[in-house]
Short mmCIF file of C-alpha atoms (C1' of nucleotides) in Angstrom, two decimals:
data_model
loop_
_atom_site.label_atom_id
_atom_site.label_comp_id
_atom_site.label_asym_id
_atom_site.label_seq_id
_atom_site.Cartn_x
_atom_site.Cartn_y
_atom_site.Cartn_z
CA MET A 1 44.28 47.80 74.00
CA VAL A 2 46.21 45.53 76.26
CA ARG A 3 44.17 44.23 79.13
CA LYS A 4 45.92 45.04 82.45
CA THR A 5 46.47 42.84 85.46
CA LYS A 6 44.73 43.70 88.69
CA GLU A 7 47.86 45.36 90.03
CA GLU A 8 48.24 47.48 86.90
CA ALA A 9 44.59 48.45 87.07
CA GLU A 10 45.06 49.61 90.64
CA ILE A 11 48.01 51.71 89.52
CA THR A 12 45.82 53.23 86.82
CA ARG A 13 43.25 54.05 89.49
CA LEU A 14 45.85 55.84 91.58
CA HIS A 15 47.14 57.69 88.54
CA ILE A 16 43.63 58.93 87.86
CA ILE A 17 43.29 60.11 91.44
CA ASP A 18 46.62 61.89 91.24
CA ALA A 19 45.68 63.51 87.95
CA ALA A 20 42.33 64.56 89.40
CA ARG A 21 44.09 66.27 92.27
CA ARG A 22 46.35 68.21 89.93
CA VAL A 23 43.54 69.31 87.65
CA PHE A 24 41.14 70.08 90.50
CA LEU A 25 43.80 72.28 92.04
CA GLN A 26 44.40 74.17 88.83
CA CYS A 27 40.88 74.40 87.39
CA GLY A 28 38.60 73.95 90.36
CA VAL A 29 36.37 70.92 90.78
CA SER A 30 33.40 72.29 88.83
CA HIS A 31 35.43 73.43 85.84
CA THR A 32 37.26 70.15 85.62
CA SER A 33 35.87 67.76 83.03
CA LEU A 34 36.53 64.06 83.18
CA GLU A 35 38.19 64.47 79.80
CA LYS A 36 40.80 66.80 81.35
CA ILE A 37 41.46 64.35 84.15
CA ALA A 38 41.72 61.43 81.78
CA ALA A 39 44.15 63.29 79.56
CA ALA A 40 46.26 64.31 82.57
CA ALA A 41 46.34 60.68 83.65
CA GLY A 42 47.23 59.45 80.18
CA VAL A 43 44.02 57.46 79.77
CA THR A 44 40.59 58.05 78.24
CA ARG A 45 37.27 58.79 79.91
CA GLY A 46 36.51 55.12 79.54
CA ALA A 47 39.10 54.31 82.18
CA VAL A 48 37.76 56.98 84.50
CA TYR A 49 34.20 55.73 84.18
CA TRP A 50 35.43 52.21 84.74
CA HIS A 51 36.98 53.06 88.11
CA PHE A 52 34.53 55.74 89.25
CA ARG A 53 30.84 56.26 88.67
CA ASN A 54 31.21 59.99 88.06
CA LYS A 55 33.21 63.07 89.09
CA SER A 56 31.73 63.18 92.57
CA GLU A 57 32.85 59.68 93.39
CA LEU A 58 36.30 60.47 92.06
CA PHE A 59 36.42 63.59 94.17
CA PHE A 60 35.45 61.70 97.30
CA ALA A 61 38.06 59.06 96.58
CA MET A 62 40.75 61.71 96.12
CA ARG A 63 39.69 63.40 99.32
CA GLU A 64 39.78 60.27 101.44
CA ASP A 65 43.08 59.29 99.92
CA ALA A 66 44.74 62.31 101.55
CA ILE A 67 42.49 63.51 104.35
CA LEU A 68 42.05 60.27 106.23
CA PRO A 69 45.79 59.77 106.81
CA PHE A 70 45.94 63.41 107.84
CA VAL A 71 43.54 63.22 110.76
CA ASP A 72 45.31 60.14 112.04
CA ARG A 73 48.53 62.08 112.16
CA VAL A 74 47.42 64.68 114.65
CA VAL A 75 47.34 62.90 117.96
CA PHE A 76 47.16 64.27 121.47
CA ASP A 77 49.22 62.04 123.64
CA ALA A 78 47.72 61.87 127.10
CA ASP A 79 50.93 62.87 128.85
CA ASP A 80 49.55 64.04 132.16
CA GLU A 81 52.81 65.65 133.15
CA GLU A 82 52.82 68.05 130.23
CA PRO A 83 49.40 68.28 128.60
CA LEU A 84 50.15 71.72 127.21
CA ALA A 85 53.27 70.39 125.52
CA GLY A 86 51.08 67.67 124.05
CA ILE A 87 48.74 70.26 122.61
CA GLU A 88 51.64 72.24 121.22
CA THR A 89 53.12 69.15 119.61
CA ALA A 90 49.80 68.20 118.06
CA LEU A 91 49.31 71.66 116.60
CA LEU A 92 52.86 71.84 115.31
CA GLU A 93 52.36 68.48 113.68
CA ILE A 94 49.50 69.92 111.63
CA PHE A 95 51.73 72.52 110.05
CA ARG A 96 54.61 70.12 109.64
CA VAL A 97 52.34 67.89 107.57
CA LEU A 98 51.09 70.87 105.58
CA ALA A 99 54.64 71.88 104.81
CA ASP A 100 56.07 68.44 104.11
CA GLU A 101 53.34 66.47 102.42
CA GLN A 102 52.35 67.83 99.08
CA LYS A 103 49.41 65.52 98.55
CA THR A 104 47.78 66.47 101.81
CA ARG A 105 48.45 70.16 101.27
CA GLU A 106 47.03 70.17 97.76
CA THR A 107 43.97 68.25 98.82
CA LEU A 108 43.29 70.67 101.64
CA GLU A 109 43.76 73.51 99.21
CA ILE A 110 41.16 71.96 96.94
CA VAL A 111 38.56 71.35 99.64
CA SER A 112 39.19 74.82 101.04
CA PHE A 113 39.27 76.99 97.93
CA LYS A 114 38.59 74.97 94.83
CA CYS A 115 35.24 73.36 95.41
CA GLU A 116 31.68 74.42 96.07
CA TYR A 117 29.67 72.93 98.90
CA VAL A 118 26.30 72.30 97.33
CA ASP A 119 24.13 69.22 96.84
CA GLU A 120 26.16 66.08 97.47
CA PHE A 121 29.15 68.09 98.70
CA LEU A 122 27.12 69.92 101.31
CA PRO A 123 27.39 67.23 104.03
CA LEU A 124 31.18 67.30 104.08
CA MET A 125 31.34 71.04 104.64
CA GLY A 126 33.30 71.43 107.84
CA CYS A 127 34.01 67.68 107.87
CA SER A 128 31.69 67.55 110.89
CA ALA A 129 33.02 64.28 112.24
CA GLY A 130 36.76 64.97 112.22
CA GLN A 131 36.49 68.55 113.37
CA GLN A 132 34.33 67.70 116.35
CA ALA A 133 36.70 64.95 117.40
CA PHE A 134 39.60 67.37 117.19
CA LEU A 135 37.77 69.88 119.35
CA ASP A 136 36.93 67.18 121.87
CA ASP A 137 40.55 66.08 122.05
CA LEU A 138 41.59 69.66 122.64
CA THR A 139 39.03 70.09 125.38
CA ARG A 140 40.16 66.96 127.19
CA ALA A 141 43.79 67.99 126.94
CA TYR A 142 43.06 71.41 128.40
CA ALA A 143 40.99 69.77 131.13
CA ARG A 144 43.96 67.63 132.06
CA ALA A 145 46.13 70.73 132.13
CA ALA A 146 43.58 72.49 134.32
CA ALA A 147 43.52 69.55 136.70
CA ARG A 148 47.28 69.84 137.03
CA GLY A 149 47.04 73.56 137.68
CA LEU A 150 49.07 74.36 134.59
CA LEU A 151 46.62 76.90 133.19
CA ARG A 152 46.07 80.55 133.86
CA PRO A 153 42.99 80.97 135.97
CA GLY A 154 39.91 82.24 134.23
CA PRO A 155 38.56 80.57 131.13
CA THR A 156 37.24 77.05 131.26
CA PRO A 157 38.92 74.25 129.30
CA GLU A 158 35.98 74.30 126.88
CA VAL A 159 36.47 77.97 126.12
CA LEU A 160 40.23 77.59 125.80
CA ALA A 161 39.82 74.63 123.49
CA THR A 162 37.33 76.46 121.31
CA ASP A 163 39.62 79.48 121.11
CA THR A 164 42.47 77.21 120.04
CA PHE A 165 40.16 75.45 117.60
CA MET A 166 39.33 78.76 115.94
CA PHE A 167 42.97 79.75 115.95
CA VAL A 168 43.92 76.58 114.15
CA GLY A 169 41.08 76.92 111.68
CA GLY A 170 42.12 80.45 110.81
CA LEU A 171 45.80 79.67 110.65
CA VAL A 172 45.31 76.66 108.40
CA LYS A 173 43.14 78.75 106.09
CA HIS A 174 45.60 81.62 105.88
CA TRP A 175 48.52 79.22 105.69
CA LEU A 176 46.96 77.51 102.69
CA GLU A 177 45.96 80.69 100.87
CA GLY A 178 49.39 82.25 101.28
CA GLU A 179 52.38 81.80 99.03
CA PRO A 180 55.21 79.59 100.29
CA GLU A 181 57.10 82.68 101.43
CA SER A 182 54.00 84.08 103.17
CA PRO A 183 54.67 85.32 106.71
CA PHE A 184 51.86 83.12 107.98
CA ARG A 185 53.66 80.07 106.66
CA GLN A 186 57.07 81.09 107.92
CA GLY A 187 55.76 82.13 111.32
CA ALA A 188 53.19 79.40 111.90
CA GLU A 189 55.32 77.51 114.41
CA ASP A 190 56.11 80.62 116.43
CA LEU A 191 52.45 81.55 116.40
CA VAL A 192 51.48 78.14 117.72
CA ARG A 193 54.02 78.36 120.51
CA ALA A 194 52.93 81.87 121.43
CA HIS A 195 49.32 80.77 121.37
CA VAL A 196 49.96 77.95 123.81
CA ALA A 197 52.30 80.03 125.96
CA LEU A 198 49.51 82.55 126.48
CA ARG A 199 47.58 79.90 128.37
CA ARG A 200 50.35 78.77 130.68
CA ALA A 201 50.01 79.57 134.37
CA MET B 1 8.36 94.78 76.01
CA VAL B 2 7.93 98.13 77.63
CA ARG B 3 11.09 100.17 77.69
CA LYS B 4 11.96 101.08 81.30
CA THR B 5 13.06 104.40 82.74
CA LYS B 6 16.54 104.69 84.15
CA GLU B 7 15.24 104.24 87.67
CA GLU B 8 13.34 101.11 86.72
CA ALA B 9 16.39 99.75 84.94
CA GLU B 10 18.46 100.27 88.07
CA ILE B 11 15.85 98.38 90.04
CA THR B 12 16.06 95.55 87.53
CA ARG B 13 19.84 95.52 88.02
CA LEU B 14 19.46 95.21 91.77
CA HIS B 15 16.85 92.48 91.34
CA ILE B 16 19.30 90.55 89.20
CA ILE B 17 22.01 90.93 91.84
CA ASP B 18 19.62 89.77 94.53
CA ALA B 19 18.55 86.80 92.44
CA ALA B 20 22.16 85.94 91.72
CA ARG B 21 22.94 85.88 95.42
CA ARG B 22 20.04 83.53 96.12
CA VAL B 23 20.93 81.15 93.30
CA PHE B 24 24.67 81.28 93.98
CA LEU B 25 23.96 80.36 97.59
CA GLN B 26 21.81 77.42 96.63
CA CYS B 27 23.60 76.06 93.57
CA GLY B 28 27.14 77.35 93.89
CA VAL B 29 28.61 79.88 91.50
CA SER B 30 29.83 77.37 88.92
CA HIS B 31 26.60 75.43 88.72
CA THR B 32 24.54 78.57 88.37
CA SER B 33 23.59 79.41 84.80
CA LEU B 34 22.61 82.90 83.79
CA GLU B 35 19.28 81.40 82.78
CA LYS B 36 18.64 80.34 86.40
CA ILE B 37 19.50 83.81 87.65
CA ALA B 38 17.35 85.49 85.02
CA ALA B 39 14.40 83.27 85.87
CA ALA B 40 14.84 83.94 89.59
CA ALA B 41 14.88 87.66 88.85
CA GLY B 42 11.83 87.43 86.60
CA VAL B 43 13.68 88.53 83.48
CA THR B 44 15.45 86.83 80.57
CA ARG B 45 19.14 86.37 79.89
CA GLY B 46 18.90 89.39 77.67
CA ALA B 47 18.45 91.62 80.70
CA VAL B 48 21.34 89.99 82.49
CA TYR B 49 23.66 90.42 79.53
CA TRP B 50 22.51 94.02 79.23
CA HIS B 51 23.58 94.88 82.77
CA PHE B 52 26.61 92.57 83.07
CA ARG B 53 29.13 91.31 80.59
CA ASN B 54 29.07 87.76 81.97
CA LYS B 55 28.68 85.75 85.16
CA SER B 56 32.02 86.86 86.56
CA GLU B 57 31.13 90.52 86.36
CA LEU B 58 27.78 89.80 87.99
CA PHE B 59 29.54 87.88 90.74
CA PHE B 60 31.93 90.74 91.40
CA ALA B 61 29.06 93.21 91.49
CA MET B 62 27.17 91.05 93.96
CA ARG B 63 30.26 90.71 96.10
CA GLU B 64 31.04 94.41 96.24
CA ASP B 65 27.40 95.16 96.92
CA ALA B 66 27.67 93.39 100.27
CA ILE B 67 31.34 93.14 101.19
CA LEU B 68 32.35 96.77 100.80
CA PRO B 69 29.79 98.03 103.33
CA PHE B 70 30.94 95.22 105.61
CA VAL B 71 34.56 96.21 105.93
CA ASP B 72 33.55 99.79 106.62
CA ARG B 73 31.49 98.59 109.54
CA VAL B 74 34.32 97.12 111.55
CA VAL B 75 36.19 100.08 112.94
CA PHE B 76 38.76 100.28 115.68
CA ASP B 77 38.21 103.51 117.50
CA ALA B 78 41.52 104.84 118.75
CA ASP B 79 40.36 105.16 122.33
CA ASP B 80 43.69 105.24 124.12
CA GLU B 81 42.08 104.74 127.50
CA GLU B 82 40.60 101.37 126.57
CA PRO B 83 42.18 99.95 123.44
CA LEU B 84 41.26 96.41 124.43
CA ALA B 85 37.64 97.40 124.74
CA GLY B 86 37.94 98.89 121.27
CA ILE B 87 39.22 95.60 119.92
CA GLU B 88 36.45 93.71 121.65
CA THR B 89 33.82 96.05 120.25
CA ALA B 90 35.20 95.75 116.75
CA LEU B 91 35.20 91.95 116.91
CA LEU B 92 31.71 91.82 118.38
CA GLU B 93 30.53 94.09 115.60
CA ILE B 94 31.63 91.49 113.05
CA PHE B 95 29.35 88.86 114.50
CA ARG B 96 26.53 91.28 115.05
CA VAL B 97 26.59 92.09 111.35
CA LEU B 98 26.75 88.38 110.48
CA ALA B 99 23.73 87.72 112.65
CA ASP B 100 21.67 90.75 111.65
CA GLU B 101 22.35 91.38 108.01
CA GLN B 102 21.20 88.60 105.74
CA LYS B 103 22.74 89.99 102.59
CA THR B 104 26.19 90.24 104.10
CA ARG B 105 25.93 86.82 105.69
CA GLU B 106 24.78 85.13 102.50
CA THR B 107 27.48 86.81 100.46
CA LEU B 108 30.16 85.71 102.88
CA GLU B 109 28.72 82.22 102.76
CA ILE B 110 29.02 82.26 98.99
CA VAL B 111 32.59 83.51 98.88
CA SER B 112 33.55 81.08 101.64
CA PHE B 113 31.88 77.86 100.54
CA LYS B 114 30.12 78.28 97.23
CA CYS B 115 32.77 79.44 94.84
CA GLU B 116 36.05 78.20 93.45
CA TYR B 117 39.12 80.38 93.41
CA VAL B 118 40.60 79.77 89.99
CA ASP B 119 41.42 82.01 87.04
CA GLU B 120 39.80 85.39 87.42
CA PHE B 121 38.63 84.56 90.96
CA LEU B 122 42.11 83.71 92.15
CA PRO B 123 43.20 87.28 92.97
CA LEU B 124 40.37 87.83 95.43
CA MET B 125 41.18 84.73 97.46
CA GLY B 126 41.82 86.03 100.96
CA CYS B 127 40.68 89.50 99.88
CA SER B 128 44.32 90.51 100.34
CA ALA B 129 43.67 94.21 100.71
CA GLY B 130 40.93 94.19 103.34
CA GLN B 131 42.43 91.40 105.40
CA GLN B 132 45.83 93.04 105.66
CA ALA B 133 44.25 96.33 106.71
CA PHE B 134 42.30 94.52 109.41
CA LEU B 135 45.46 92.88 110.71
CA ASP B 136 47.25 96.22 110.70
CA ASP B 137 44.43 97.84 112.65
CA LEU B 138 44.58 95.03 115.18
CA THR B 139 48.33 95.38 115.54
CA ARG B 140 48.13 99.12 116.16
CA ALA B 141 45.36 98.66 118.69
CA TYR B 142 47.39 96.08 120.61
CA ALA B 143 50.43 98.35 120.40
CA ARG B 144 48.42 101.12 122.03
CA ALA B 145 47.30 98.71 124.72
CA ALA B 146 50.91 97.64 125.27
CA ALA B 147 52.02 101.26 125.57
CA ARG B 148 49.41 101.73 128.29
CA GLY B 149 50.58 98.61 130.08
CA LEU B 150 47.22 96.94 129.68
CA LEU B 151 48.59 93.70 128.26
CA ARG B 152 49.99 90.61 129.86
CA PRO B 153 53.74 90.64 129.48
CA GLY B 154 55.17 88.28 126.91
CA PRO B 155 53.96 88.27 123.35
CA THR B 156 54.48 91.28 121.14
CA PRO B 157 51.54 93.24 119.75
CA GLU B 158 52.25 91.74 116.34
CA VAL B 159 51.97 88.21 117.65
CA LEU B 160 48.86 89.01 119.67
CA ALA B 161 47.24 90.64 116.67
CA THR B 162 48.04 87.71 114.43
CA ASP B 163 46.65 85.28 116.98
CA THR B 164 43.45 87.32 117.14
CA PHE B 165 43.39 87.52 113.36
CA MET B 166 43.50 83.74 113.11
CA PHE B 167 40.89 83.42 115.84
CA VAL B 168 38.52 85.69 113.94
CA GLY B 169 39.18 83.90 110.66
CA GLY B 170 38.40 80.54 112.20
CA LEU B 171 35.37 81.74 114.10
CA VAL B 172 33.84 83.44 111.07
CA LYS B 173 34.37 80.28 109.06
CA HIS B 174 32.83 77.99 111.65
CA TRP B 175 30.09 80.53 112.38
CA LEU B 176 29.12 80.58 108.72
CA GLU B 177 29.25 76.83 108.23
CA GLY B 178 27.15 76.14 111.29
CA GLU B 179 23.39 76.07 111.51
CA PRO B 180 21.66 79.02 113.19
CA GLU B 181 21.45 77.04 116.42
CA SER B 182 25.10 76.02 116.20
CA PRO B 183 27.04 76.47 119.44
CA PHE B 184 29.62 78.53 117.59
CA ARG B 185 26.94 81.00 116.61
CA GLN B 186 25.32 81.14 120.01
CA GLY B 187 28.62 81.40 121.85
CA ALA B 188 30.50 83.68 119.47
CA GLU B 189 30.18 86.75 121.67
CA ASP B 190 31.35 84.93 124.78
CA LEU B 191 34.27 83.50 122.84
CA VAL B 192 35.29 86.95 121.68
CA ARG B 193 35.15 88.31 125.23
CA ALA B 194 37.12 85.37 126.59
CA HIS B 195 39.66 85.76 123.82
CA VAL B 196 40.27 89.41 124.64
CA ALA B 197 40.19 88.79 128.39
CA LEU B 198 43.03 86.30 128.01
CA ARG B 199 45.28 89.17 126.93
CA ARG B 200 44.45 91.58 129.75
CA ALA B 201 47.18 92.33 132.27
"C1'" DG C 1 8.13 115.89 66.77
"C1'" DT C 2 11.73 113.28 64.99
"C1'" DT C 3 15.59 110.88 65.97
"C1'" DT C 4 18.27 108.15 68.59
"C1'" DA C 5 19.67 105.51 72.24
"C1'" DT C 6 17.98 102.45 75.79
"C1'" DA C 7 16.37 98.27 78.06
"C1'" DC C 8 15.34 94.54 77.39
"C1'" DA C 9 13.10 89.73 74.88
"C1'" DA C 10 13.63 86.26 71.52
"C1'" DA C 11 16.19 83.54 68.37
"C1'" DC C 12 20.46 81.50 66.79
"C1'" DA C 13 24.84 79.12 66.49
"C1'" DC C 14 28.31 76.73 68.76
"C1'" DG C 15 31.27 73.98 71.74
"C1'" DG C 16 31.70 71.44 75.75
"C1'" DT C 17 30.30 67.74 78.91
"C1'" DT C 18 27.87 63.96 80.34
"C1'" DG C 19 26.38 59.20 80.39
"C1'" DT C 20 26.04 55.19 77.90
"C1'" DA C 21 26.67 51.80 74.50
"C1'" DT C 22 29.70 49.17 71.94
"C1'" DG C 23 34.08 47.05 70.72
"C1'" DT C 24 38.15 44.32 72.07
"C1'" DA C 25 42.34 42.21 73.57
"C1'" DA C 26 44.19 40.23 77.18
"C1'" DA C 27 43.87 38.25 81.92
"C1'" DT C 28 41.73 35.02 84.67
"C1'" DA C 29 38.55 31.21 85.97
"C1'" DG C 30 37.15 26.66 85.26
"C1'" DC D 1 42.19 24.97 76.55
"C1'" DT D 2 37.95 27.26 76.31
"C1'" DA D 3 34.78 30.60 78.34
"C1'" DT D 4 34.14 34.43 80.61
"C1'" DT D 5 35.15 38.52 82.73
"C1'" DT D 6 38.13 42.52 83.08
"C1'" DA D 7 40.04 46.92 81.88
"C1'" DC D 8 39.91 49.76 79.28
"C1'" DA D 9 39.32 52.72 74.22
"C1'" DT D 10 36.11 54.42 71.00
"C1'" DA D 11 31.85 56.03 69.27
"C1'" DC D 12 27.28 57.99 69.92
"C1'" DA D 13 23.37 60.75 71.44
"C1'" DA D 14 21.59 64.23 74.11
"C1'" DC D 15 21.68 68.18 76.63
"C1'" DC D 16 22.93 72.47 78.58
"C1'" DG D 17 25.23 76.90 78.76
"C1'" DT D 18 27.38 80.53 76.55
"C1'" DG D 19 27.91 84.58 73.70
"C1'" DT D 20 25.96 87.06 70.03
"C1'" DT D 21 22.67 88.78 67.03
"C1'" DT D 22 18.43 90.59 65.91
"C1'" DG D 23 14.04 92.65 66.92
"C1'" DT D 24 11.26 96.22 69.22
"C1'" DA D 25 8.70 99.33 72.03
"C1'" DT D 26 9.56 103.13 74.48
"C1'" DA D 27 12.20 106.83 77.09
"C1'" DA D 28 15.04 110.44 76.41
"C1'" DA D 29 17.64 113.78 73.68
"C1'" DC D 30 17.51 117.56 70.50
#
DNA sequence: GTTTATACAAACACGGTTGTATGTAAATAG
DNA sequence: CTATTTACATACAACCGTGTTTGTATAAAC
């Protein structure tokens, strides 16, 4: 076996992560053996165990590889003139990423439907950190809109943000579980716009 | 071993289903062996294999045991005077059942977070049948409300129903993944009421 | 009252998966 | 240029978990 340079080794590592994502998506995390992943990556289990301590560590690496860039994408610009437009843009961006970026979509599919949250996976159920930050951003954006008098009277910014948070959670879930031609995928943008419009004064 | 009467055998079957639910919830479906379930039920694998062909069949039995009664619970009464109140009642009923009925809650937790949708489990991802019926019921209820002029002008009943559908999907998910003292659990009823109120004319 | 089917327990055979240990050629350090 | 570490491949040992088979006491059928 030819010993690889550091750069080649890093490429091998990424190939293993890519292969893991493909096999996880098809077989589910639990029913995926490291042998399957190695074969899909064109290496042996030796390579996998060299780069990762076990399947869990590989799973976490795969997850961070796609999820971390994702949360950075969805930003709420603090445009005080049009906070509602900012919310709309942020939400639309979520579904644009889902539609355009295969890696992110597949990873979300895996963490949503192809893995079991027990033992070491339990703490990342609901991705506590990221989700809470998202909800907080939403709340602040609605508060800015309320301060500008752009909202319908009635619900507080907190309640509006939570309602939107649930809406997004449900839509992402149904978006992911649907086929590409699913109505929830086709109509996601319109739904987002209607959702935000319902809050306008 | 003493041969059991039919009634005793049926009790054994239910004990196995109960044990399966407990172990599935703790270990995840994939990491649950039939030996674990048998031990938790106080029997051997022989009894499990007598009542069920394999783990999949046991899983489906457990699921139907709790999910079927659940969907029957959430009904939209066709009260044409107050269709929005009917929607609100139906939604509140969902979270009442989640809070009050352990078996249903645990089963939903399992199908949401403790199982992987691959192979034979793939078709029941999203429970296509039940979900679509729920969405249809919602749409009809909003259509009745629209006919009575009870809705804010703007979105169609279809869009409103889909928005509510996503809201419920997200809230159920976050409700389940939260601790008992989670704000999403405590505030679920208020969120439902605020959600419906946002649609009132 | 026999016979038969039932409701399991116990034993068996088998493959799959894991982690580790060992081998090794080439890259890198000195 | 030599020594050492790297980046794997290969081989090994151990353990589950599964499905099936066999055994058996008893309930139910006739």
